[in-house]
PDB file of N, CA and C in Angstrom:
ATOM      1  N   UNK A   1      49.232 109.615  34.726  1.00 53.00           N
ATOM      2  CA  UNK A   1      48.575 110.862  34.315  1.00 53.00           C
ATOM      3  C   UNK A   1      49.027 112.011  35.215  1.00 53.00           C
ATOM      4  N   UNK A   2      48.673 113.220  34.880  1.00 57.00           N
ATOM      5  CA  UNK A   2      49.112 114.653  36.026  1.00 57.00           C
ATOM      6  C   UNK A   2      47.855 114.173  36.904  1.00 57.00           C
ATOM      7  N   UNK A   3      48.836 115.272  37.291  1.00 55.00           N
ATOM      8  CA  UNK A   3      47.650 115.426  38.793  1.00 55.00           C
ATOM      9  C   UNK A   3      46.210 117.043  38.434  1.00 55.00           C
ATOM     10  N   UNK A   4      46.912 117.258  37.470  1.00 58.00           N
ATOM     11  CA  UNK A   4      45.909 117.777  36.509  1.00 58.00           C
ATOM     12  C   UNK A   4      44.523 117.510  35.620  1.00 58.00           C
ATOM     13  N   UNK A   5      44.418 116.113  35.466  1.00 59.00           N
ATOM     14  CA  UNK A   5      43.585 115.710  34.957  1.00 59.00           C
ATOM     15  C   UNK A   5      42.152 115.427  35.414  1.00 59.00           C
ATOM     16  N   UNK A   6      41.493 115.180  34.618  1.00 61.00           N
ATOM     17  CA  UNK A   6      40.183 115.264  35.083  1.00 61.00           C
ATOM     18  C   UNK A   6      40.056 113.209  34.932  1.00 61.00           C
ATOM     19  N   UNK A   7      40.141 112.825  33.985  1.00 61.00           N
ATOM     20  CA  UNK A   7      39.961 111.621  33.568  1.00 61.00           C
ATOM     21  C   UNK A   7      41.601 110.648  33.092  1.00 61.00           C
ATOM     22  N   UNK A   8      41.764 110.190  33.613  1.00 58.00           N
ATOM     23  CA  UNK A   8      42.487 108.797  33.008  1.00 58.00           C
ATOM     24  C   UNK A   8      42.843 108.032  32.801  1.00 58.00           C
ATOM     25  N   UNK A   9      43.373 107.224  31.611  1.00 57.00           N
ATOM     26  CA  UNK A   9      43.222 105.790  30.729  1.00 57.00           C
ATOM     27  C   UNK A   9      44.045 105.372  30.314  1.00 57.00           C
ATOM     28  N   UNK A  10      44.290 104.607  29.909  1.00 55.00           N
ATOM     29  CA  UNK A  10      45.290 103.663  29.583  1.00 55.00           C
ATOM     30  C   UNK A  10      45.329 104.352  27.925  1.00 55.00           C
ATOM     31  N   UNK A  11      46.794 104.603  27.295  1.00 53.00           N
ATOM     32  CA  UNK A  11      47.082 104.621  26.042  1.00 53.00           C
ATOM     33  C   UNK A  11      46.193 104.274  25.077  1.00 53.00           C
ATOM     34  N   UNK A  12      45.481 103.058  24.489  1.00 50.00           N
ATOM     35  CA  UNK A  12      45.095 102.357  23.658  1.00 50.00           C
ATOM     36  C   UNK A  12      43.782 102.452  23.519  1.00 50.00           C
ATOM     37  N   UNK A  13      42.990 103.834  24.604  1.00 55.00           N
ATOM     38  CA  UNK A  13      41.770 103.517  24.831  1.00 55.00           C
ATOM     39  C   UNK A  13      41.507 105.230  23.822  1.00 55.00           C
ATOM     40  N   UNK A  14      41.786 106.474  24.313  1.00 56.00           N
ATOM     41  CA  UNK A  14      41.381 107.800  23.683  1.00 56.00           C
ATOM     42  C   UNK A  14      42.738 107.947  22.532  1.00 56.00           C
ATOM     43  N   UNK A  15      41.719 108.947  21.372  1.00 59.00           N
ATOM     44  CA  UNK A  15      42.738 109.882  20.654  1.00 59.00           C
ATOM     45  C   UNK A  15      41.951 110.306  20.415  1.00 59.00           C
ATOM     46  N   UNK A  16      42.260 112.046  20.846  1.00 59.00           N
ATOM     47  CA  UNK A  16      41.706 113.433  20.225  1.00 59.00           C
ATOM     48  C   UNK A  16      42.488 114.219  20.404  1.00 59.00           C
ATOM     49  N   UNK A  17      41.865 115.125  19.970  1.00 55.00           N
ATOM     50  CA  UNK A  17      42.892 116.638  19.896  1.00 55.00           C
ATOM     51  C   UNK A  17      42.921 117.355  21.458  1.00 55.00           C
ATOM     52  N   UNK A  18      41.758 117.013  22.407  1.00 56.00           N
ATOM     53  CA  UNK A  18      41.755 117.190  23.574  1.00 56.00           C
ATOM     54  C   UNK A  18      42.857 116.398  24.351  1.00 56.00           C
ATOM     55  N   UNK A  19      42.801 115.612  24.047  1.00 56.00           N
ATOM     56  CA  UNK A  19      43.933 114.443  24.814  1.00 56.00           C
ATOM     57  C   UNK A  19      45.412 114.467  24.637  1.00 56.00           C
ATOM     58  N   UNK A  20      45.921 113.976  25.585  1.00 59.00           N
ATOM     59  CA  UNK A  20      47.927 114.767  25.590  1.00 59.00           C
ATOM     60  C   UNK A  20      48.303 113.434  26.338  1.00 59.00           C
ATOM     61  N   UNK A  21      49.503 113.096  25.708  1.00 56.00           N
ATOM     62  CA  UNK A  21      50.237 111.506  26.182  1.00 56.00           C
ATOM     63  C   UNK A  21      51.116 112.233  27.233  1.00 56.00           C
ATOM     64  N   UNK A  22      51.272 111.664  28.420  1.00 56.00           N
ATOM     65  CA  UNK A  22      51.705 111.482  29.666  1.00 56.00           C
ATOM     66  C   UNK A  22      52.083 110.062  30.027  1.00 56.00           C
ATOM     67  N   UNK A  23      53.630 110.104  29.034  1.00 51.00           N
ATOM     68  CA  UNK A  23      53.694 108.540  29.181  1.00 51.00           C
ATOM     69  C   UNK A  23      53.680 107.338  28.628  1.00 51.00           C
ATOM     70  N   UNK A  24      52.655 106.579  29.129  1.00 53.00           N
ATOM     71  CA  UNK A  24      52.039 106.009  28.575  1.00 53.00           C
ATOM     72  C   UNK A  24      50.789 105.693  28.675  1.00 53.00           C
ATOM     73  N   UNK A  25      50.052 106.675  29.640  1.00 58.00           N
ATOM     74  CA  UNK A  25      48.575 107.359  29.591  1.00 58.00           C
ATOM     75  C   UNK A  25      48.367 108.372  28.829  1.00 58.00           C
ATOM     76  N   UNK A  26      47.043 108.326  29.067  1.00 57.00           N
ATOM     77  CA  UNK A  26      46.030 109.416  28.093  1.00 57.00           C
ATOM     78  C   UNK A  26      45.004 110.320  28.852  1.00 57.00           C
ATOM     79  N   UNK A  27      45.433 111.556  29.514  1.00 56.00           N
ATOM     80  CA  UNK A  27      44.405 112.154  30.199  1.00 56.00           C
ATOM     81  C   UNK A  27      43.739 113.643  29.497  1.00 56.00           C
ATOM     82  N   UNK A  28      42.966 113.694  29.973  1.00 54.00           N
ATOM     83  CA  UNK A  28      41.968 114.892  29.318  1.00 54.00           C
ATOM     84  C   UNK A  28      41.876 115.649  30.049  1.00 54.00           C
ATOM     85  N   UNK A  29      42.117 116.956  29.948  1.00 56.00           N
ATOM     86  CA  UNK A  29      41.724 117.889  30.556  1.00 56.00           C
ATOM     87  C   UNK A  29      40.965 118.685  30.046  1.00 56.00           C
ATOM     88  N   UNK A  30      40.455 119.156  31.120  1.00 46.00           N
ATOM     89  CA  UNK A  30      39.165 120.445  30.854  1.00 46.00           C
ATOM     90  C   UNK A  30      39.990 121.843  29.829  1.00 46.00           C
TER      91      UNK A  30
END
């Protein structure tokens, strides 16, 4: 994930429109 993120997860766990692939993580930012 960045070093931006607030929260993150493994690929297979979020999808939203908030959420951006880094990878093969899934982090959310504010």
């Amino acid at each position: 994930c960045s070093l931006n993120s607030t929260v993150c997860q493994t690929r297979t766990t979020w999808k939203n429109e908030q959420m951006k692939y880094d990878n093969d993580t899934l982090y959310y930012e504010e």
